[in-house]
GROMACS .gro file of C-alpha atoms in nm:
model
  212
    1MET     CA    1  21.615  -9.570  -8.243
    2ASN     CA    2  21.655  -9.261  -8.072
    3ARG     CA    3  21.805  -9.188  -7.750
    4ILE     CA    4  21.524  -9.157  -7.504
    5GLY     CA    5  21.428  -9.467  -7.685
    6ARG     CA    6  21.664  -9.662  -7.583
    7SER     CA    7  21.715  -9.518  -7.250
    8MET     CA    8  21.385  -9.647  -7.178
    9ALA     CA    9  21.422  -9.895  -7.303
   10LEU     CA   10  21.744  -9.992  -7.061
   11LEU     CA   11  21.568  -9.856  -6.822
   12VAL     CA   12  21.262 -10.120  -6.785
   13PHE     CA   13  21.508 -10.427  -6.897
   14THR     CA   14  21.768 -10.311  -6.606
   15VAL     CA   15  21.431 -10.313  -6.321
   16ILE     CA   16  21.242 -10.600  -6.456
   17GLY     CA   17  21.578 -10.821  -6.589
   18ILE     CA   18  21.529 -11.048  -6.818
   19GLY     CA   19  21.310 -11.294  -6.762
   20GLY     CA   20  21.084 -11.090  -6.483
   21CYS     CA   21  20.828 -10.986  -6.691
   22ALA     CA   22  20.598 -11.038  -6.969
   23HIS     CA   23  20.642 -10.712  -7.175
   24GLU     CA   24  20.995 -10.826  -7.262
   25TRP     CA   25  21.196 -10.826  -7.549
   26SER     CA   26  21.350 -11.057  -7.803
   27SER     CA   27  21.727 -10.909  -7.801
   28MET     CA   28  21.854 -10.724  -7.520
   29SER     CA   29  22.149 -10.559  -7.824
   30ASP     CA   30  21.869 -10.458  -7.992
   31PRO     CA   31  21.583 -10.427  -7.821
   32HIS     CA   32  21.251 -10.280  -7.890
   33PRO     CA   33  21.054  -9.968  -7.738
   34VAL     CA   34  20.930  -9.935  -7.446
   35THR     CA   35  20.577  -9.998  -7.468
   36VAL     CA   36  20.298  -9.839  -7.175
   37ALA     CA   37  20.274 -10.184  -7.050
   38ASP     CA   38  20.676 -10.218  -6.929
   39MET     CA   39  20.605  -9.799  -6.818
   40GLN     CA   40  20.304  -9.942  -6.594
   41ALA     CA   41  20.518 -10.219  -6.487
   42VAL     CA   42  20.810 -10.108  -6.380
   43LEU     CA   43  20.619  -9.739  -6.200
   44ARG     CA   44  20.365  -9.958  -6.042
   45ASP     CA   45  20.684 -10.197  -5.926
   46GLU     CA   46  20.863  -9.910  -5.713
   47TRP     CA   47  20.553  -9.719  -5.683
   48SER     CA   48  20.461 -10.045  -5.431
   49ARG     CA   49  20.763 -10.102  -5.279
   50HIS     CA   50  20.803  -9.724  -5.178
   51LEU     CA   51  20.502  -9.823  -5.021
   52PHE     CA   52  20.625 -10.175  -4.857
   53TRP     CA   53  20.924 -10.046  -4.759
   54ILE     CA   54  20.802  -9.703  -4.529
   55ARG     CA   55  20.598  -9.981  -4.378
   56THR     CA   56  20.872 -10.183  -4.226
   57VAL     CA   57  21.040  -9.882  -4.170
   58VAL     CA   58  20.764  -9.775  -3.943
   59LEU     CA   59  20.642 -10.099  -3.848
   60ASP     CA   60  21.019 -10.135  -3.679
   61ASN     CA   61  21.027  -9.783  -3.573
   62ALA     CA   62  20.676  -9.859  -3.347
   63LYS     CA   63  20.864 -10.206  -3.201
   64ASN     CA   64  21.151 -10.022  -3.150
   65ASP     CA   65  21.325 -10.317  -3.361
   66LEU     CA   66  21.654 -10.077  -3.426
   67ARG     CA   67  21.822 -10.328  -3.685
   68SER     CA   68  21.567 -10.431  -3.894
   69ARG     CA   69  21.484 -10.062  -3.965
   70SER     CA   70  21.806  -9.967  -4.088
   71PHE     CA   71  21.815 -10.219  -4.288
   72GLY     CA   72  21.462 -10.084  -4.420
   73GLU     CA   73  21.599  -9.742  -4.441
   74LYS     CA   74  21.877  -9.828  -4.663
   75ALA     CA   75  21.618 -10.071  -4.888
   76VAL     CA   76  21.368  -9.708  -4.937
   77VAL     CA   77  21.654  -9.500  -5.019
   78ALA     CA   78  21.797  -9.726  -5.266
   79ASN     CA   79  21.380  -9.723  -5.449
   80THR     CA   80  21.462  -9.353  -5.404
   81ARG     CA   81  21.714  -9.320  -5.629
   82ASP     CA   82  21.582  -9.602  -5.859
   83MET     CA   83  21.168  -9.410  -5.887
   84ALA     CA   84  21.388  -9.063  -5.976
   85LYS     CA   85  21.593  -9.291  -6.208
   86THR     CA   86  21.266  -9.319  -6.420
   87ILE     CA   87  21.153  -9.006  -6.524
   88ALA     CA   88  21.502  -8.924  -6.556
   89PRO     CA   89  21.530  -9.090  -7.003
   90PHE     CA   90  21.204  -8.854  -7.040
   91TYR     CA   91  21.297  -8.527  -6.813
   92GLY     CA   92  21.693  -8.549  -6.789
   93ASP     CA   93  21.959  -8.601  -6.486
   94ALA     CA   94  21.868  -8.256  -6.377
   95VAL     CA   95  21.491  -8.316  -6.299
   96SER     CA   96  21.533  -8.625  -6.197
   97GLU     CA   97  21.735  -8.509  -5.940
   98ARG     CA   98  21.486  -8.264  -5.740
   99PHE     CA   99  21.237  -8.560  -5.810
  100ARG     CA  100  21.484  -8.767  -5.637
  101THR     CA  101  21.543  -8.478  -5.289
  102LEU     CA  102  21.192  -8.417  -5.354
  103LEU     CA  103  21.125  -8.810  -5.246
  104THR     CA  104  21.358  -8.842  -4.973
  105LYS     CA  105  21.163  -8.487  -4.824
  106HIS     CA  106  20.786  -8.695  -4.891
  107TYR     CA  107  21.041  -8.971  -4.666
  108GLY     CA  108  21.141  -8.794  -4.408
  109VAL     CA  109  20.831  -8.584  -4.269
  110ILE     CA  110  20.682  -8.928  -4.257
  111LYS     CA  111  20.976  -9.091  -4.085
  112ALA     CA  112  20.992  -8.751  -3.882
  113TYR     CA  113  20.579  -8.858  -3.813
  114SER     CA  114  20.650  -9.190  -3.670
  115GLU     CA  115  20.884  -9.088  -3.460
  116ALA     CA  116  20.707  -8.813  -3.289
  117THR     CA  117  20.410  -9.046  -3.278
  118VAL     CA  118  20.607  -9.331  -3.123
  119ALA     CA  119  20.740  -9.029  -2.788
  120GLY     CA  120  20.439  -8.891  -2.854
  121ASN     CA  121  20.529  -8.572  -2.914
  122LYS     CA  122  20.180  -8.408  -3.036
  123ARG     CA  123  20.407  -8.103  -3.112
  124ARG     CA  124  20.615  -8.286  -3.312
  125GLN     CA  125  20.383  -8.407  -3.453
  126ASP     CA  126  20.193  -8.105  -3.596
  127ALA     CA  127  20.456  -7.996  -3.720
  128ALA     CA  128  20.471  -8.314  -3.895
  129MET     CA  129  20.164  -8.265  -4.082
  130VAL     CA  130  20.267  -7.910  -4.150
  131GLU     CA  131  20.641  -8.056  -4.417
  132PHE     CA  132  20.308  -8.263  -4.491
  133ALA     CA  133  20.154  -7.999  -4.595
  134SER     CA  134  20.438  -7.857  -4.772
  135ILE     CA  135  20.568  -8.133  -4.943
  136THR     CA  136  20.236  -8.238  -5.117
  137ASP     CA  137  20.249  -7.879  -5.299
  138GLU     CA  138  20.596  -7.912  -5.390
  139MET     CA  139  20.496  -8.282  -5.559
  140ALA     CA  140  20.212  -8.071  -5.704
  141ASN     CA  141  20.416  -7.790  -5.859
  142PHE     CA  142  20.676  -8.045  -5.946
  143PHE     CA  143  20.466  -8.292  -6.146
  144SER     CA  144  20.301  -7.946  -6.274
  145GLY     CA  145  20.575  -7.846  -6.369
  146ILE     CA  146  20.736  -8.122  -6.617
  147ASN     CA  147  20.410  -8.263  -6.818
  148PRO     CA  148  20.092  -8.033  -6.906
  149HIS     CA  149  19.904  -8.357  -6.789
  150LEU     CA  150  19.980  -8.353  -6.481
  151PRO     CA  151  19.719  -8.024  -6.292
  152LYS     CA  152  19.793  -7.946  -5.927
  153ASP     CA  153  19.526  -8.021  -5.822
  154ALA     CA  154  19.466  -8.350  -5.875
  155VAL     CA  155  19.807  -8.433  -5.807
  156ARG     CA  156  19.832  -8.219  -5.439
  157SER     CA  157  19.483  -8.492  -5.374
  158LEU     CA  158  19.652  -8.788  -5.487
  159PHE     CA  159  19.937  -8.750  -5.288
  160ALA     CA  160  19.819  -8.571  -4.972
  161THR     CA  161  19.557  -8.914  -4.951
  162ASN     CA  162  19.887  -9.084  -5.015
  163VAL     CA  163  20.001  -8.849  -4.666
  164ASP     CA  164  19.706  -8.940  -4.514
  165HIS     CA  165  19.707  -9.366  -4.545
  166HIS     CA  166  20.066  -9.301  -4.412
  167VAL     CA  167  19.975  -9.048  -4.097
  168ALA     CA  168  19.628  -9.373  -4.025
  169GLN     CA  169  19.878  -9.671  -4.007
  170ILE     CA  170  20.174  -9.507  -3.853
  171ASN     CA  171  19.837  -9.410  -3.578
  172LYS     CA  172  19.808  -9.871  -3.625
  173PHE     CA  173  20.053  -9.909  -3.514
  174GLN     CA  174  20.148  -9.699  -3.233
  175ASP     CA  175  19.801  -9.819  -3.080
  176LYS     CA  176  19.852 -10.242  -3.232
  177ASP     CA  177  19.554 -10.230  -3.418
  178TYR     CA  178  19.721 -10.470  -3.625
  179ASP     CA  179  19.379 -10.635  -3.763
  180GLY     CA  180  19.291 -10.158  -3.825
  181GLU     CA  181  19.631 -10.214  -4.045
  182GLU     CA  182  19.618 -10.523  -4.234
  183ALA     CA  183  19.189 -10.337  -4.323
  184THR     CA  184  19.394 -10.011  -4.432
  185TRP     CA  185  19.725 -10.195  -4.616
  186PRO     CA  186  19.540 -10.275  -4.909
  187VAL     CA  187  19.405  -9.905  -4.970
  188MET     CA  188  19.745  -9.779  -5.004
  189GLU     CA  189  19.813 -10.063  -5.217
  190HIS     CA  190  19.570  -9.930  -5.444
  191HIS     CA  191  19.594  -9.567  -5.418
  192ILE     CA  192  19.960  -9.619  -5.518
  193TYR     CA  193  19.858  -9.793  -5.761
  194VAL     CA  194  19.651  -9.490  -5.848
  195ILE     CA  195  19.973  -9.294  -5.868
  196ALA     CA  196  20.139  -9.530  -6.069
  197ASP     CA  197  19.914  -9.509  -6.368
  198ALA     CA  198  19.843  -9.157  -6.296
  199LEU     CA  199  20.222  -9.132  -6.403
  200THR     CA  200  20.189  -9.364  -6.673
  201THR     CA  201  19.916  -9.185  -6.835
  202ALA     CA  202  20.060  -8.841  -6.825
  203LEU     CA  203  20.358  -8.999  -6.977
  204ALA     CA  204  20.265  -9.194  -7.242
  205LYS     CA  205  20.009  -8.826  -7.326
  206GLN     CA  206  20.334  -8.634  -7.349
  207PHE     CA  207  20.525  -8.891  -7.528
  208PRO     CA  208  20.365  -9.081  -7.762
  209THR     CA  209  20.665  -9.105  -7.978
  210LYS     CA  210  20.827  -9.262  -7.707
  211PHE     CA  211  20.591  -9.604  -7.725
  212MET     CA  212  20.422  -9.858  -7.868
   0.00000   0.00000   0.00000
């Protein structure tokens, strides 16, 4: 097995665990190449964790629960690291680190908008929205630059919708509209799977020999 195949097999084996998924290997010493289904499962898991922990942070921020928010922030940082690792076997550590930087910036703007909303500071909210547009463009440039099957406009649209969801969620928490947030949450979850699946499909098309 080539180096990228071994790396991907080890990555998925580590993330989903020996008994944690139907898509697993019979021997850790001689793993099979990763399947597209395995990759999809890993990306869906990491992106949904991303969504979950950010939701935790913005809810705790709205409730001024500093202790819980601190825990959630640490989880976001750990998840960001893990998300970046998912593309390292394909593109290398340098590109993986660039992705981690973008994810960190993306979260930073969400946090800034959340804090501005809690403070009732419209000027800071508007500034965060400008930063949202910038990071969305950076994500589009990044993914379209590393994978020809991820057109810039399509990626921009995916992340712009993701931003809209975060903004709506933050505002609903601030307004204590928990019923409204409950209705928004499944839409957010569905869309984050759309992002994960788009990345999975693009990887499978770009690296067809790396999958079973």
